[in-house]
Amino acid sequence: MATQKRGVRGLSAVAAVAAVGTGIVTGVLTTLATQRQALGSLRARIEHLEETERNQSLANIAQQQRLHLDLLSKAMDDPELAEVLDTYEETVPPGKQRQFLFANALYTNALCYYRIGNITREEFYGFARGILQNPIFREYWYATRPHRATLIDTSDEAELGRMVDGLLRQLEEADSDEWWVIGEPPAAD
């Protein structure tokens, strides 16, 4: 009988250890599941915050573009205000200054469209290739070269400006009147 009791006690001890082990495993699995759910929730919150930040950035760019166009419009309507923007190396007559301001508005509008994702880099290139057919725009582009030289080299505006500079060189060197095929459009974004 003593042997039999010892065997039952041994089984009880094993069962108790197994029950404790099962409890620990269950606790660990429950904790892991809770942590996984919390991480998923945090990841979703971070993605939401990043999306909100992107949207705010785009809204800021759009607001800045509206302000820029308002200022250019005022300068185009008032020759005295336009004088403030006359920072060219040579004297620019008031009529030409208004044309330059309008050229700036066209270009910065396309730049804004690119920045907010409404057009691709290739579409921007197509816009530039078309607008460079206008002699007034080319004159504006040459007159503002020193302004672009002050841009930070890695900015979108500097990169696109260099792209337009290269395209203008290719257009001027081309022997063809088929301007729409001059230059190699950039790779898709």
XYZ file of C-alpha atoms in Angstrom:
189
model
C 0.000 0.000 0.000
C 2.751 2.405 0.783
C 4.129 1.894 -2.700
C 0.733 2.526 -4.212
C 0.309 5.796 -2.282
C 3.735 6.933 -3.380
C 2.819 6.302 -7.036
C -0.385 8.274 -6.691
C 1.513 11.074 -4.989
C 4.103 11.017 -7.787
C 1.376 11.280 -10.377
C -0.215 14.119 -8.449
C 3.096 15.969 -8.375
C 3.563 15.469 -12.113
C 0.009 16.636 -12.738
C 0.598 19.680 -10.562
C 3.808 20.525 -12.427
C 2.024 20.011 -15.753
C -0.838 22.226 -14.605
C 1.619 24.943 -13.538
C 3.475 24.605 -16.867
C 0.219 24.809 -18.771
C -0.740 27.893 -16.768
C 2.590 29.542 -17.522
C 2.345 28.739 -21.229
C -1.235 30.020 -21.296
C -0.156 33.205 -19.524
C 2.736 33.748 -21.926
C 0.517 33.151 -24.968
C -2.136 35.500 -23.599
C 0.512 38.167 -22.939
C 1.962 37.738 -26.433
C -1.481 37.986 -28.021
C -2.217 41.140 -26.020
C 1.143 42.659 -26.973
C 0.628 41.771 -30.627
C -2.766 43.444 -30.557
C -1.254 46.523 -28.862
C 1.548 46.660 -31.462
C -1.005 46.402 -34.267
C -2.954 49.247 -32.728
C 0.210 51.344 -32.356
C 1.217 50.598 -35.956
C -2.213 51.721 -37.158
C -1.931 54.941 -35.119
C 1.543 55.650 -36.518
C 0.340 55.076 -40.085
C -2.589 57.412 -39.429
C -0.266 60.087 -38.034
C 2.090 59.722 -41.017
C -0.828 60.057 -43.431
C -2.074 63.114 -41.546
C 1.421 64.622 -41.756
C 1.585 63.968 -45.528
C -1.834 65.537 -46.031
C -0.849 68.562 -43.941
C 2.349 68.948 -45.939
C 0.385 68.889 -49.205
C -2.099 71.399 -47.798
C 0.803 73.658 -46.783
C 2.277 73.478 -50.293
C -1.116 74.310 -51.832
C -1.590 77.243 -49.439
C 1.895 78.551 -50.215
C 1.151 78.303 -53.945
C -2.068 80.308 -53.501
C -0.180 82.987 -51.585
C 2.568 83.064 -54.230
C 0.027 83.482 -57.032
C -1.786 86.219 -55.090
C 1.465 88.124 -54.677
C 2.390 87.692 -58.343
C -1.083 88.853 -59.397
C -0.727 91.996 -57.302
C 2.657 92.684 -58.844
C 1.305 92.105 -62.364
C -1.539 94.552 -61.691
C 0.613 97.247 -60.089
C 3.893 98.317 -61.770
C 5.117 99.873 -58.512
C 4.814 96.505 -56.751
C 6.404 94.748 -59.713
C 9.503 96.903 -59.192
C 10.066 95.061 -55.903
C 10.453 91.798 -57.827
C 12.798 93.262 -60.426
C 15.959 91.499 -59.276
C 17.359 90.786 -62.715
C 20.895 91.615 -63.747
C 19.653 93.870 -66.557
C 16.869 96.430 -66.548
C 13.563 94.871 -67.511
C 10.833 97.197 -68.879
C 7.472 97.056 -67.037
C 5.674 95.151 -69.812
C 8.419 92.518 -69.942
C 8.412 92.362 -66.131
C 4.708 91.482 -66.179
C 5.415 88.747 -68.716
C 8.220 87.402 -66.539
C 5.916 87.380 -63.515
C 3.341 85.437 -65.503
C 6.034 83.011 -66.705
C 7.027 82.542 -63.071
C 3.399 81.849 -62.157
C 3.113 79.218 -64.906
C 6.339 77.515 -63.896
C 5.678 77.521 -60.147
C 2.166 76.218 -60.759
C 3.615 73.211 -62.610
C 6.219 72.807 -59.862
C 3.455 72.795 -57.254
C 1.464 70.233 -59.262
C 4.535 68.008 -59.296
C 5.193 68.422 -55.568
C 1.668 67.489 -54.561
C 1.584 64.535 -56.927
C -0.891 65.801 -59.525
C 1.646 65.274 -62.303
C 4.619 62.958 -62.686
C 8.194 64.013 -63.382
C 7.670 62.906 -66.986
C 4.553 65.083 -67.287
C 6.456 68.014 -65.795
C 9.130 67.423 -68.421
C 6.460 67.512 -71.137
C 5.121 70.795 -69.757
C 8.641 72.265 -69.744
C 9.327 71.079 -73.283
C 6.153 72.828 -74.456
C 6.570 76.099 -72.542
C 10.197 76.380 -73.676
C 8.865 76.894 -77.202
C 7.833 80.363 -76.107
C 10.634 82.929 -76.572
C 9.396 85.042 -73.653
C 9.535 82.057 -71.319
C 13.070 81.240 -72.529
C 14.085 84.848 -71.901
C 12.565 84.615 -68.407
C 14.400 81.335 -67.820
C 17.736 82.879 -68.752
C 17.062 85.995 -66.664
C 16.321 83.915 -63.561
C 19.319 81.577 -63.837
C 21.136 83.393 -60.986
C 18.038 82.957 -58.795
C 18.028 79.189 -59.336
C 21.734 79.023 -58.566
C 20.888 79.886 -54.938
C 18.652 76.829 -54.456
C 19.744 73.922 -52.293
C 21.181 71.344 -54.708
C 19.020 68.463 -53.494
C 15.671 70.256 -53.486
C 12.927 69.283 -55.943
C 13.002 72.785 -57.345
C 16.768 72.669 -57.978
C 16.586 69.215 -59.579
C 13.702 70.204 -61.844
C 15.440 73.477 -62.701
C 18.547 71.549 -63.803
C 16.320 69.233 -65.818
C 14.750 72.244 -67.590
C 18.223 73.756 -68.146
C 19.350 70.522 -69.823
C 16.215 70.343 -71.924
C 16.664 73.940 -73.065
C 20.259 73.190 -74.146
C 19.057 70.149 -76.097
C 16.280 72.144 -77.760
C 18.684 74.891 -78.802
C 21.231 72.393 -80.167
C 18.658 70.300 -82.053
C 18.595 70.372 -85.835
C 14.939 69.333 -85.892
C 11.781 71.429 -85.820
C 10.043 68.507 -84.106
C 10.530 69.938 -80.605
C 8.116 67.424 -79.027
C 10.629 64.599 -79.528
C 13.726 66.494 -78.348
C 15.277 65.285 -75.108
C 14.897 62.107 -73.129
C 12.039 62.263 -70.625
C 13.026 61.194 -67.109
C 12.199 57.728 -65.856
C 8.776 57.348 -64.273
C 8.501 58.364 -60.613
